Amino acid sequence: MPNRKLPPPIHDIDRIQLPAIDTAQLDNGIPVYLISMGSQDVLKLEIIFHAGRPYEHQRLVGRATSRLLREGSAQYSSAEIAERVDFYGATLNIPINLDTSSIVLYTLSKHLEALLPLVADMLTQPLFPEEELENYVHRCIQSLQVELSKNEVVAYRTITELIFGEDHPYGYNSLPDTYAALRREDLVRHFENRYHSGNCQLLLSGGLRANSLDLLNRHLGQTIPRGVRTPAQISTRDTRPEQLWIDRPGTVQTAIRIGGRFHSKQHPDYHAFYILNTVLGGYFGSRLMTNIREDKGYTYNIFSTVDSFHHAGCFYIGTEVGNEFTRATIEEIYREIDRLRETLVPPEEMKMLRNYLLGSWLSTIDGAFNVASIVRTLVVEDLSFDDFDRSVARIRQISAEELRELARQYLRREDLWEVIVGESAPSGN
Amino acid sequence: MISYERFELKNGLRVLVHEDQSTPMAAVNLLYNVGARDESPEKTGFAHLFEHLMFGGSLNISDFDEQIQLAGGDSNAFTNNDMTNFYTTLPAANLETAFWLESDRMLQLKLTPKALETQRRVVIEEFKETCLNQPYGDVWHHLSDLAFRIHPYRWPAIGLIPQHVEEATLDDVREFFDTYYCPNNAILSIAGPVKSADIRRLAEKWFGDIPAGAIPLRQLPQEPPQQQLQQRIQRANVPVDALYLAFHTPARDHTDYYAVDLLSDILCNGNSSRLYRRLLKEQQLVNAIDAYITGNIDPGLLIIEAKTREGISLETAEAAIWKELERLQNQAISKRELAKYINKVESTLIFSETNVLNKAMNLAFFELLDDVDLINTEAEAYARVTTADIQRVAQQILTRENCSELYYLAGSGDGF
């Protein structure tokens, strides 16, 4: 019979290292990162363009341009693109974030060669048919209506607009009119000025074959035109923290967002602030989860997250709570923030935090696709590969005093925005 | 090809091990053979509430998550109509910590009034967040209720109504634990850089002395074949009209399961699929459309759902859907079209092997179906499906008598 009072020993994770990444350059100058790992015959190809919001001449043109790439090119109709991708059992995604748009192809290694001509045609000769644009706009406006009926969506949109300002590329929100204003010429212009080698980076991960790089070069290195990196266009405006309560009668839960400004991932405080955010609301054992869910039961989920983009960043706490718990939850959130500013994280919690983060770092380098997503972040943010080692070192070395200092600097009540969306509290409460 | 070793402890715990030396992480999956289908109609949502309570500490351990996090791991769980599944990934060097934690909570969970009170609230907030405060969030409640008369699939795993969760007592949860959380009602699977012999030793050490329980024989009322179209119109405060069609399908272990799964792919998996092409791209009747199977162990459902374009009635969209269903019944699909979806399945299965947690979960699930070798033979089962099979299952399943139809109309409704 085992002694159940005695926990098995916990072993320290002594080595967390990014595997060696091969780098190369295609004939047109596009940098390529090759992550060859794993025994399965599968590949992930990601073609990244720095063609997001900071590089738009018109709102939403970045998103619309990338979404329409799959809707017809010189050699393949929209239906043919879909048919070919599906026939090879591949998946073609076009994920966008605020800074970039990508083409991501998941395929069995054996089918890469058959699919590359199609990807190349989409990226060099897209047609942007008028009718496809019209339908796309129509679908977006309708799904926007659905999204706007969710309190948490309204809360997120509002707080990021307030933090960055409504003219900032990271701050503006899509509206039906913004979609309706999109013209085919805008997409063509955005495509011609942004989809070239200077704005492009390429990652191939998984079970690479000897000829993988040659294939990329033949189909993408000789077709995507040369160009130089486009500078960002950002109009910043000074914004000041405010509190906003958006009344939505008849909803059974209220969405809360409380957040503030932060920086890009290049900022020297980034890694330490990420750790502080983890303590506050970044994992199940966080202060917010432990207090507001596991002790009080006010919510199913509460989190805090750092959104660092290429040119700026923010962080915010988010939760949906029963209407009757709104006031109490807001109070507890500020109580937890103050506690981080006033007292030191105790040693046992520091240990749990450190081990948890090291374990989760270990899992981020487990497998080719996970490594690819780490490498993606580093190269898109213009960080060197040893930034990963620095993040590991930061986790190992950070002290409770440093965390408190950071909380005092960034988690000041007077610097935080607060957005509440839901049924307004009865007066006098 | 997934190699595995299978053994059973004297107390009935079934154990599966998959060695994968290419990763530093290990996955530990513990599946309990109890789901929402085992609940009483007056006390629904219970299996799921209980899943929450499993994280509240056990006889020798005050906090489950603290210990997992201390070991550098991450743990979570899900409950569906068929089962309750707990899973952990952690650095392989700390694997034994997961054995210690999982075995202690199987041996003796700490059930306190405070933990019950808190988790009842959390689950009620989850109910609100996922069903009541989301547009279309109660669709599953309507569809299960329409399609099933007597089988317990007639309520979703979250529960029929929040009141059932509110009324759960400490005695209820104690009885539930004693009845179902026993080694002979569980399947443990491990994947990662491990050795089978070590897992055998660890399983014996930590789980070997937990007594077996008397598991009640599962005797669920079987749903009789549906005789006529079921219809419901729901008005709710949603911005866009939506349409749902649900068709009864064979059980997970039926030979036609694979043909029916492919049928749902042919209908609407990927941008070249039939409903996506015809209704969304060509006729532009809908702005969103999907088709999928629920994949339940007992006979489940094939669902088609669509949101219509502004100005297009649900009737018009539905008529166009039926036209496509009839085409599948009247004409055999081409070999190439079928090959496309078999290729997709092959690809999906190979991609799922790149992840240790997936592999551990699949091993446990197939063991629950009493045929763990399915993990390696399912690809062939899909490949054996013929165009005639597709036509036959389309004729059997996609009929009006076998259909439950839900119209979800935009406007202001009374809510749930």
Tab-separated table of C-alpha atoms in Angstrom, chain B:
chain	number	residue	atom	x	y	z
B	1	MET	CA	0.079	3.029	-36.618
B	2	ILE	CA	-0.249	3.410	-32.865
B	3	SER	CA	1.346	0.622	-30.867
B	4	TYR	CA	-0.075	0.045	-27.424
B	5	GLU	CA	-0.067	-2.331	-24.513
B	6	ARG	CA	-3.215	-3.200	-22.599
B	7	PHE	CA	-3.602	-4.774	-19.164
B	8	GLU	CA	-6.117	-4.974	-16.379
B	9	LEU	CA	-5.658	-4.721	-12.615
B	10	LYS	CA	-7.357	-7.163	-10.245
B	11	ASN	CA	-9.873	-4.488	-9.262
B	12	GLY	CA	-10.978	-4.155	-12.888
B	13	LEU	CA	-9.132	-0.950	-13.854
B	14	ARG	CA	-8.220	-1.173	-17.530
B	15	VAL	CA	-4.892	0.406	-18.505
B	16	LEU	CA	-3.491	1.320	-21.924
B	17	VAL	CA	0.043	2.473	-22.632
B	18	HIS	CA	1.452	4.052	-25.770
B	19	GLU	CA	5.200	4.671	-25.879
B	20	ASP	CA	6.247	7.778	-27.796
B	21	GLN	CA	9.899	8.637	-27.188
B	22	SER	CA	9.819	11.749	-29.411
B	23	THR	CA	8.319	14.061	-26.807
B	24	PRO	CA	9.272	15.276	-23.318
B	25	MET	CA	5.607	15.450	-22.271
B	26	ALA	CA	3.345	12.686	-21.012
B	27	ALA	CA	-0.437	12.543	-21.187
B	28	VAL	CA	-2.519	10.819	-18.530
B	29	ASN	CA	-6.162	10.240	-19.370
B	30	LEU	CA	-8.711	8.779	-16.990
B	31	LEU	CA	-12.124	8.036	-18.414
B	32	TYR	CA	-15.092	7.139	-16.216
B	33	ASN	CA	-17.865	5.234	-17.882
B	34	VAL	CA	-20.614	7.565	-16.707
B	35	GLY	CA	-22.273	10.415	-18.544
B	36	ALA	CA	-25.448	12.437	-18.702
B	37	ARG	CA	-27.264	9.403	-20.145
B	38	ASP	CA	-26.934	7.726	-16.724
B	39	GLU	CA	-28.770	10.518	-14.915
B	40	SER	CA	-32.307	10.454	-13.648
B	41	PRO	CA	-34.641	12.758	-15.632
B	42	GLU	CA	-35.360	14.625	-12.400
B	43	LYS	CA	-31.685	15.215	-11.614
B	44	THR	CA	-30.002	16.161	-14.898
B	45	GLY	CA	-26.651	17.894	-15.224
B	46	PHE	CA	-25.307	15.729	-12.447
B	47	ALA	CA	-22.416	13.964	-14.176
B	48	HIS	CA	-21.103	17.352	-15.258
B	49	LEU	CA	-21.527	18.958	-11.831
B	50	PHE	CA	-19.642	16.032	-10.412
B	51	GLU	CA	-16.761	16.544	-12.841
B	52	HIS	CA	-16.315	20.003	-11.280
B	53	LEU	CA	-16.276	18.537	-7.774
B	54	MET	CA	-13.448	16.191	-8.722
B	55	PHE	CA	-11.043	19.146	-8.599
B	56	GLY	CA	-11.928	20.111	-5.042
B	57	GLY	CA	-9.389	17.948	-3.247
B	58	SER	CA	-9.351	14.376	-1.959
B	59	LEU	CA	-8.534	12.380	1.172
B	60	ASN	CA	-4.799	13.165	1.252
B	61	ILE	CA	-4.593	16.132	-1.112
B	62	SER	CA	-6.091	19.512	-0.329
B	63	ASP	CA	-5.959	20.972	-3.836
B	64	PHE	CA	-5.692	18.973	-7.048
B	65	ASP	CA	-4.646	21.815	-9.349
B	66	GLU	CA	-1.980	23.178	-7.013
B	67	GLN	CA	-0.198	19.840	-7.119
B	68	ILE	CA	-0.510	19.449	-10.895
B	69	GLN	CA	0.839	22.959	-11.433
B	70	LEU	CA	3.659	22.323	-8.995
B	71	ALA	CA	4.594	19.350	-11.179
B	72	GLY	CA	4.611	21.604	-14.264
B	73	GLY	CA	1.393	20.128	-15.604
B	74	ASP	CA	-2.015	21.182	-16.739
B	75	SER	CA	-5.259	19.334	-16.147
B	76	ASN	CA	-8.845	19.558	-17.309
B	77	ALA	CA	-11.911	17.442	-18.007
B	78	PHE	CA	-15.093	17.215	-20.043
B	79	THR	CA	-18.433	15.515	-19.632
B	80	ASN	CA	-20.757	14.511	-22.420
B	81	ASN	CA	-23.836	12.331	-22.700
B	82	ASP	CA	-21.742	9.160	-22.721
B	83	MET	CA	-18.773	9.654	-20.414
B	84	THR	CA	-16.714	11.811	-18.078
B	85	ASN	CA	-13.095	12.255	-19.101
B	86	PHE	CA	-10.208	13.710	-17.041
B	87	TYR	CA	-6.860	14.503	-18.623
B	88	THR	CA	-3.473	15.850	-17.657
B	89	THR	CA	-0.325	16.679	-19.571
B	90	LEU	CA	2.896	17.127	-17.645
B	91	PRO	CA	6.663	16.745	-18.039
B	92	ALA	CA	7.240	12.995	-18.268
B	93	ALA	CA	9.682	13.073	-15.334
B	94	ASN	CA	6.774	14.005	-13.059
B	95	LEU	CA	4.394	11.353	-14.331
B	96	GLU	CA	4.031	9.723	-10.923
B	97	THR	CA	2.447	12.889	-9.513
B	98	ALA	CA	-0.519	12.350	-11.842
B	99	PHE	CA	-0.872	8.749	-10.619
B	100	TRP	CA	-0.835	9.953	-7.017
B	101	LEU	CA	-3.477	12.605	-7.680
B	102	GLU	CA	-5.812	10.564	-9.875
B	103	SER	CA	-5.712	7.537	-7.574
B	104	ASP	CA	-6.353	9.590	-4.451
B	105	ARG	CA	-9.466	11.190	-5.883
B	106	MET	CA	-10.698	7.823	-7.127
B	107	LEU	CA	-10.130	6.342	-3.659
B	108	GLN	CA	-11.857	9.053	-1.640
B	109	LEU	CA	-13.010	12.441	-2.832
B	110	LYS	CA	-13.409	15.178	-0.246
B	111	LEU	CA	-16.985	16.379	-0.601
B	112	THR	CA	-17.728	19.409	1.546
B	113	PRO	CA	-20.828	21.629	1.699
B	114	LYS	CA	-18.686	24.635	0.793
B	115	ALA	CA	-17.218	22.940	-2.319
B	116	LEU	CA	-20.661	21.822	-3.437
B	117	GLU	CA	-22.141	25.279	-2.918
B	118	THR	CA	-19.346	26.970	-4.891
B	119	GLN	CA	-19.365	24.520	-7.786
B	120	ARG	CA	-23.155	24.646	-8.029
B	121	ARG	CA	-22.814	28.387	-8.559
B	122	VAL	CA	-19.959	27.962	-11.040
B	123	VAL	CA	-21.956	25.440	-13.073
B	124	ILE	CA	-25.035	27.679	-13.057
B	125	GLU	CA	-22.865	30.521	-14.369
B	126	GLU	CA	-21.535	28.088	-17.001
B	127	PHE	CA	-25.127	27.242	-17.921
B	128	LYS	CA	-25.868	30.949	-18.331
B	129	GLU	CA	-22.644	31.661	-20.229
B	130	THR	CA	-22.991	28.815	-22.727
B	131	CYS	CA	-26.765	28.405	-23.080
B	132	LEU	CA	-28.761	31.348	-21.803
B	133	ASN	CA	-26.639	34.383	-22.594
B	134	GLN	CA	-25.491	33.286	-26.067
B	135	PRO	CA	-27.441	33.793	-29.262
B	136	TYR	CA	-28.737	30.308	-30.296
B	137	GLY	CA	-27.237	28.952	-27.023
B	138	ASP	CA	-30.286	26.823	-26.177
B	139	VAL	CA	-30.480	25.092	-29.563
B	140	TRP	CA	-29.210	21.800	-28.088
B	141	HIS	CA	-31.940	21.852	-25.509
B	142	HIS	CA	-34.560	22.202	-28.240
B	143	LEU	CA	-33.062	19.663	-30.632
B	144	SER	CA	-32.515	16.921	-28.031
B	145	ASP	CA	-36.004	17.470	-26.740
B	146	LEU	CA	-37.509	17.301	-30.250
B	147	ALA	CA	-35.581	14.291	-31.483
B	148	PHE	CA	-35.651	12.033	-28.407
B	149	ARG	CA	-38.780	10.910	-26.597
B	150	ILE	CA	-37.468	8.370	-24.115
B	151	HIS	CA	-33.701	7.940	-24.463
B	152	PRO	CA	-31.735	10.103	-21.978
B	153	TYR	CA	-30.080	11.902	-24.903
B	154	ARG	CA	-33.200	14.068	-24.602
B	155	TRP	CA	-31.279	16.359	-22.235
B	156	PRO	CA	-27.847	17.944	-22.848
B	157	ALA	CA	-24.917	17.208	-20.540
B	158	ILE	CA	-25.124	20.685	-18.965
B	159	GLY	CA	-28.594	19.696	-17.690
B	160	LEU	CA	-32.208	20.248	-18.591
B	161	ILE	CA	-32.682	23.301	-16.374
B	162	PRO	CA	-30.398	25.152	-13.924
B	163	GLN	CA	-32.784	24.222	-11.081
B	164	HIS	CA	-31.653	20.594	-11.237
B	165	VAL	CA	-28.122	21.723	-10.462
B	166	GLU	CA	-29.335	24.102	-7.749
B	167	GLU	CA	-31.161	21.270	-6.002
B	168	ALA	CA	-28.222	18.830	-5.882
B	169	THR	CA	-27.536	17.745	-2.293
B	170	LEU	CA	-24.421	16.403	-0.622
B	171	ASP	CA	-26.118	13.012	-0.290
B	172	ASP	CA	-26.810	12.969	-4.030
B	173	VAL	CA	-23.188	13.615	-4.914
B	174	ARG	CA	-21.849	11.112	-2.359
B	175	GLU	CA	-24.077	8.438	-3.802
B	176	PHE	CA	-23.001	9.318	-7.337
B	177	PHE	CA	-19.341	9.031	-6.350
B	178	ASP	CA	-19.784	5.694	-4.606
B	179	THR	CA	-21.752	4.290	-7.517
B	180	TYR	CA	-19.671	5.299	-10.510
B	181	TYR	CA	-16.170	6.413	-9.506
B	182	CYS	CA	-14.697	2.943	-9.115
B	183	PRO	CA	-11.669	1.316	-10.791
B	184	ASN	CA	-13.851	-1.223	-12.583
B	185	ASN	CA	-15.795	1.656	-14.168
B	186	ALA	CA	-12.683	3.481	-15.371
B	187	ILE	CA	-10.081	3.349	-18.122
B	188	LEU	CA	-6.594	4.783	-17.602
B	189	SER	CA	-4.437	5.575	-20.622
B	190	ILE	CA	-0.912	6.947	-20.760
B	191	ALA	CA	1.007	8.253	-23.764
B	192	GLY	CA	4.516	9.667	-23.792
B	193	PRO	CA	8.182	8.768	-23.331
B	194	VAL	CA	7.406	5.940	-20.911
B	195	LYS	CA	8.077	2.234	-20.566
B	196	SER	CA	5.139	-0.149	-20.280
B	197	ALA	CA	6.792	-2.006	-17.408
B	198	ASP	CA	7.064	1.234	-15.403
B	199	ILE	CA	3.421	2.051	-16.033
B	200	ARG	CA	2.417	-1.410	-14.866
B	201	ARG	CA	4.356	-0.874	-11.638
B	202	LEU	CA	2.903	2.621	-11.085
B	203	ALA	CA	-0.638	1.487	-11.827
B	204	GLU	CA	-0.326	-1.409	-9.340
B	205	LYS	CA	1.229	0.848	-6.727
B	206	TRP	CA	-1.301	3.668	-6.828
B	207	PHE	CA	-4.534	2.089	-8.070
B	208	GLY	CA	-4.066	-1.563	-7.056
B	209	ASP	CA	-5.560	-1.240	-3.552
B	210	ILE	CA	-8.675	0.720	-4.539
B	211	PRO	CA	-11.636	-1.619	-4.069
B	212	ALA	CA	-13.885	-2.428	-6.994
B	213	GLY	CA	-17.490	-1.270	-6.787
B	214	ALA	CA	-20.814	-2.763	-7.737
B	215	ILE	CA	-21.583	-0.921	-10.946
B	216	PRO	CA	-25.280	-0.943	-11.783
B	217	LEU	CA	-26.088	-2.560	-15.091
B	218	ARG	CA	-26.837	0.155	-17.634
B	219	GLN	CA	-30.389	-0.342	-18.893
B	220	LEU	CA	-31.316	2.670	-20.960
B	221	PRO	CA	-34.653	2.927	-22.708
B	222	GLN	CA	-33.965	2.590	-26.419
B	223	GLU	CA	-35.466	5.242	-28.649
B	224	PRO	CA	-38.078	3.698	-30.988
B	225	PRO	CA	-37.801	4.659	-34.676
B	226	GLN	CA	-39.283	8.085	-35.313
B	227	GLN	CA	-42.493	7.861	-37.352
B	228	GLN	CA	-43.096	11.419	-38.473
B	229	LEU	CA	-41.518	14.812	-38.953
B	230	GLN	CA	-41.122	16.769	-35.690
B	231	GLN	CA	-41.361	20.533	-35.974
B	232	ARG	CA	-40.801	23.444	-33.625
B	233	ILE	CA	-40.692	27.185	-34.157
B	234	GLN	CA	-38.757	29.170	-31.582
B	235	ARG	CA	-38.751	32.952	-31.445
B	236	ALA	CA	-35.821	34.460	-29.657
B	237	ASN	CA	-33.863	37.618	-29.314
B	238	VAL	CA	-31.336	36.739	-32.017
B	239	PRO	CA	-30.337	38.894	-34.990
B	240	VAL	CA	-30.596	36.303	-37.782
B	241	ASP	CA	-33.004	33.442	-38.618
B	242	ALA	CA	-31.556	29.958	-38.303
B	243	LEU	CA	-32.652	26.490	-39.354
B	244	TYR	CA	-31.733	23.114	-37.827
B	245	LEU	CA	-32.540	19.660	-39.199
B	246	ALA	CA	-31.698	16.629	-37.047
B	247	PHE	CA	-31.830	13.044	-38.362
B	248	HIS	CA	-31.473	9.891	-36.240
B	249	THR	CA	-28.313	7.897	-37.023
B	250	PRO	CA	-27.058	4.412	-36.087
B	251	ALA	CA	-24.964	3.761	-32.959
B	252	ARG	CA	-21.201	4.273	-32.796
B	253	ASP	CA	-20.512	0.547	-33.131
B	254	HIS	CA	-22.836	0.035	-36.126
B	255	THR	CA	-21.086	-0.800	-39.411
B	256	ASP	CA	-22.870	2.121	-41.080
B	257	TYR	CA	-21.314	4.635	-38.684
B	258	TYR	CA	-18.495	5.318	-41.169
B	259	ALA	CA	-20.809	5.767	-44.160
B	260	VAL	CA	-22.981	8.183	-42.184
B	261	ASP	CA	-19.949	10.163	-41.029
B	262	LEU	CA	-18.797	10.441	-44.669
B	263	LEU	CA	-22.324	11.412	-45.694
B	264	SER	CA	-22.179	14.399	-43.344
B	265	ASP	CA	-18.761	15.315	-44.834
B	266	ILE	CA	-20.128	15.106	-48.381
B	267	LEU	CA	-22.930	17.427	-47.316
B	268	CYS	CA	-20.856	20.094	-45.664
B	269	ASN	CA	-17.218	19.502	-44.757
B	270	GLY	CA	-14.949	21.948	-46.546
B	271	ASN	CA	-15.506	24.655	-49.101
B	272	SER	CA	-16.045	22.199	-51.950
B	273	SER	CA	-18.820	20.275	-50.181
B	274	ARG	CA	-22.326	20.142	-51.624
B	275	LEU	CA	-24.337	22.354	-49.290
B	276	TYR	CA	-21.565	24.959	-49.031
B	277	ARG	CA	-21.202	25.180	-52.816
B	278	ARG	CA	-24.852	25.130	-53.797
B	279	LEU	CA	-26.580	27.041	-51.025
B	280	LEU	CA	-23.919	29.468	-49.871
B	281	LYS	CA	-21.867	30.146	-52.986
B	282	GLU	CA	-24.155	29.470	-55.961
B	283	GLN	CA	-27.721	30.169	-54.854
B	284	GLN	CA	-26.650	32.507	-52.035
B	285	LEU	CA	-29.550	31.513	-49.820
B	286	VAL	CA	-27.523	31.180	-46.638
B	287	ASN	CA	-24.628	33.007	-45.003
B	288	ALA	CA	-23.512	30.068	-42.881
B	289	ILE	CA	-24.132	26.337	-43.232
B	290	ASP	CA	-22.783	23.174	-41.632
B	291	ALA	CA	-23.474	19.452	-41.276
B	292	TYR	CA	-22.016	17.010	-38.750
B	293	ILE	CA	-22.785	13.955	-36.664
B	294	THR	CA	-22.953	13.928	-32.887
B	295	GLY	CA	-20.856	10.751	-32.691
B	296	ASN	CA	-22.681	9.392	-29.635
B	297	ILE	CA	-22.236	5.812	-28.466
B	298	ASP	CA	-25.968	5.060	-28.598
B	299	PRO	CA	-27.840	6.048	-31.769
B	300	GLY	CA	-27.323	9.786	-32.195
B	301	LEU	CA	-28.012	12.515	-34.732
B	302	LEU	CA	-26.834	13.974	-38.010
B	303	ILE	CA	-27.392	17.734	-37.859
B	304	ILE	CA	-27.673	20.259	-40.666
B	305	GLU	CA	-27.732	23.897	-39.588
B	306	ALA	CA	-27.947	27.091	-41.579
B	307	LYS	CA	-28.355	30.826	-41.086
B	308	THR	CA	-30.294	32.353	-43.949
B	309	ARG	CA	-29.377	35.443	-45.874
B	310	GLU	CA	-31.380	38.556	-45.178
B	311	GLY	CA	-34.633	38.458	-47.162
B	312	ILE	CA	-34.521	34.670	-47.677
B	313	SER	CA	-37.093	32.673	-45.745
B	314	LEU	CA	-36.227	29.554	-43.783
B	315	GLU	CA	-38.730	27.672	-45.964
B	316	THR	CA	-36.816	28.593	-49.119
B	317	ALA	CA	-33.496	27.531	-47.633
B	318	GLU	CA	-34.983	24.335	-46.297
B	319	ALA	CA	-36.484	23.435	-49.684
B	320	ALA	CA	-33.058	23.889	-51.270
B	321	ILE	CA	-31.483	21.637	-48.613
B	322	TRP	CA	-34.072	18.910	-49.239
B	323	LYS	CA	-33.335	19.127	-52.946
B	324	GLU	CA	-29.696	18.305	-52.208
B	325	LEU	CA	-30.667	15.470	-49.865
B	326	GLU	CA	-32.905	13.997	-52.546
B	327	ARG	CA	-30.108	14.225	-55.096
B	328	LEU	CA	-27.956	12.101	-52.798
B	329	GLN	CA	-30.745	9.561	-52.538
B	330	ASN	CA	-31.504	9.429	-56.254
B	331	GLN	CA	-28.024	9.447	-57.759
B	332	ALA	CA	-24.925	7.623	-56.604
B	333	ILE	CA	-22.064	10.055	-56.007
B	334	SER	CA	-18.949	9.707	-58.141
B	335	LYS	CA	-16.011	7.632	-56.971
B	336	ARG	CA	-13.863	10.752	-57.046
B	337	GLU	CA	-16.177	12.665	-54.730
B	338	LEU	CA	-16.134	9.824	-52.216
B	339	ALA	CA	-12.347	9.474	-52.534
B	340	LYS	CA	-12.010	13.150	-51.634
B	341	TYR	CA	-13.628	12.612	-48.242
B	342	ILE	CA	-11.793	9.361	-47.574
B	343	ASN	CA	-8.560	11.284	-48.233
B	344	LYS	CA	-9.675	13.940	-45.786
B	345	VAL	CA	-10.335	11.325	-43.110
B	346	GLU	CA	-6.932	9.730	-43.702
B	347	SER	CA	-5.275	13.092	-43.357
B	348	THR	CA	-7.229	14.008	-40.198
B	349	LEU	CA	-6.307	10.701	-38.566
B	350	ILE	CA	-2.593	11.101	-39.320
B	351	PHE	CA	-2.598	14.698	-38.056
B	352	SER	CA	-4.273	13.554	-34.825
B	353	GLU	CA	-1.312	11.239	-34.188
B	354	THR	CA	1.038	14.185	-33.782
B	355	ASN	CA	-0.231	14.846	-30.268
B	356	VAL	CA	0.217	12.611	-27.181
B	357	LEU	CA	-2.941	13.811	-25.470
B	358	ASN	CA	-5.018	12.959	-28.553
B	359	LYS	CA	-3.532	9.497	-28.638
B	360	ALA	CA	-4.193	8.869	-24.942
B	361	MET	CA	-7.799	10.094	-25.239
B	362	ASN	CA	-8.454	7.985	-28.337
B	363	LEU	CA	-7.067	4.846	-26.713
B	364	ALA	CA	-9.374	5.285	-23.734
B	365	PHE	CA	-12.383	6.040	-25.909
B	366	PHE	CA	-11.898	2.988	-28.137
B	367	GLU	CA	-11.384	0.812	-25.064
B	368	LEU	CA	-14.728	2.132	-23.849
B	369	LEU	CA	-16.197	0.849	-27.130
B	370	ASP	CA	-14.578	-2.511	-26.206
B	371	ASP	CA	-12.369	-2.496	-29.283
B	372	VAL	CA	-9.175	-0.559	-28.705
B	373	ASP	CA	-7.764	-1.793	-32.003
B	374	LEU	CA	-10.156	0.590	-33.750
B	375	ILE	CA	-7.435	3.193	-33.211
B	376	ASN	CA	-5.562	1.482	-36.057
B	377	THR	CA	-8.391	0.035	-38.127
B	378	GLU	CA	-10.803	2.942	-38.486
B	379	ALA	CA	-8.981	4.387	-41.508
B	380	GLU	CA	-9.598	1.096	-43.351
B	381	ALA	CA	-13.237	1.056	-42.264
B	382	TYR	CA	-13.691	4.483	-43.865
B	383	ALA	CA	-11.818	3.382	-46.987
B	384	ARG	CA	-14.169	0.393	-47.410
B	385	VAL	CA	-17.274	2.585	-47.721
B	386	THR	CA	-18.663	2.482	-51.273
B	387	THR	CA	-20.705	4.954	-53.297
B	388	ALA	CA	-23.625	2.501	-53.004
B	389	ASP	CA	-23.301	2.630	-49.183
B	390	ILE	CA	-23.561	6.417	-49.273
B	391	GLN	CA	-26.699	6.287	-51.413
B	392	ARG	CA	-28.228	3.613	-49.189
B	393	VAL	CA	-27.636	5.463	-45.900
B	394	ALA	CA	-28.859	8.691	-47.496
B	395	GLN	CA	-32.087	6.903	-48.404
B	396	GLN	CA	-32.445	5.416	-44.924
B	397	ILE	CA	-31.562	8.437	-42.839
B	398	LEU	CA	-32.295	11.638	-44.717
B	399	THR	CA	-36.074	11.265	-44.721
B	400	ARG	CA	-38.811	13.544	-43.437
B	401	GLU	CA	-40.158	10.866	-41.058
B	402	ASN	CA	-36.697	10.644	-39.472
B	403	CYS	CA	-36.241	14.401	-39.206
B	404	SER	CA	-36.673	16.952	-36.422
B	405	GLU	CA	-36.909	20.481	-37.703
B	406	LEU	CA	-36.246	23.589	-35.630
B	407	TYR	CA	-36.908	27.096	-36.948
B	408	TYR	CA	-35.150	29.703	-34.882
B	409	LEU	CA	-36.694	33.057	-35.725
B	410	ALA	CA	-35.146	36.442	-35.119
B	411	GLY	CA	-37.181	38.820	-33.007
B	412	SER	CA	-37.875	39.206	-29.349
B	413	GLY	CA	-38.707	35.967	-27.624
B	414	ASP	CA	-39.503	35.036	-24.078
B	415	GLY	CA	-36.028	33.616	-23.694
B	416	PHE	CA	-35.365	30.223	-22.261
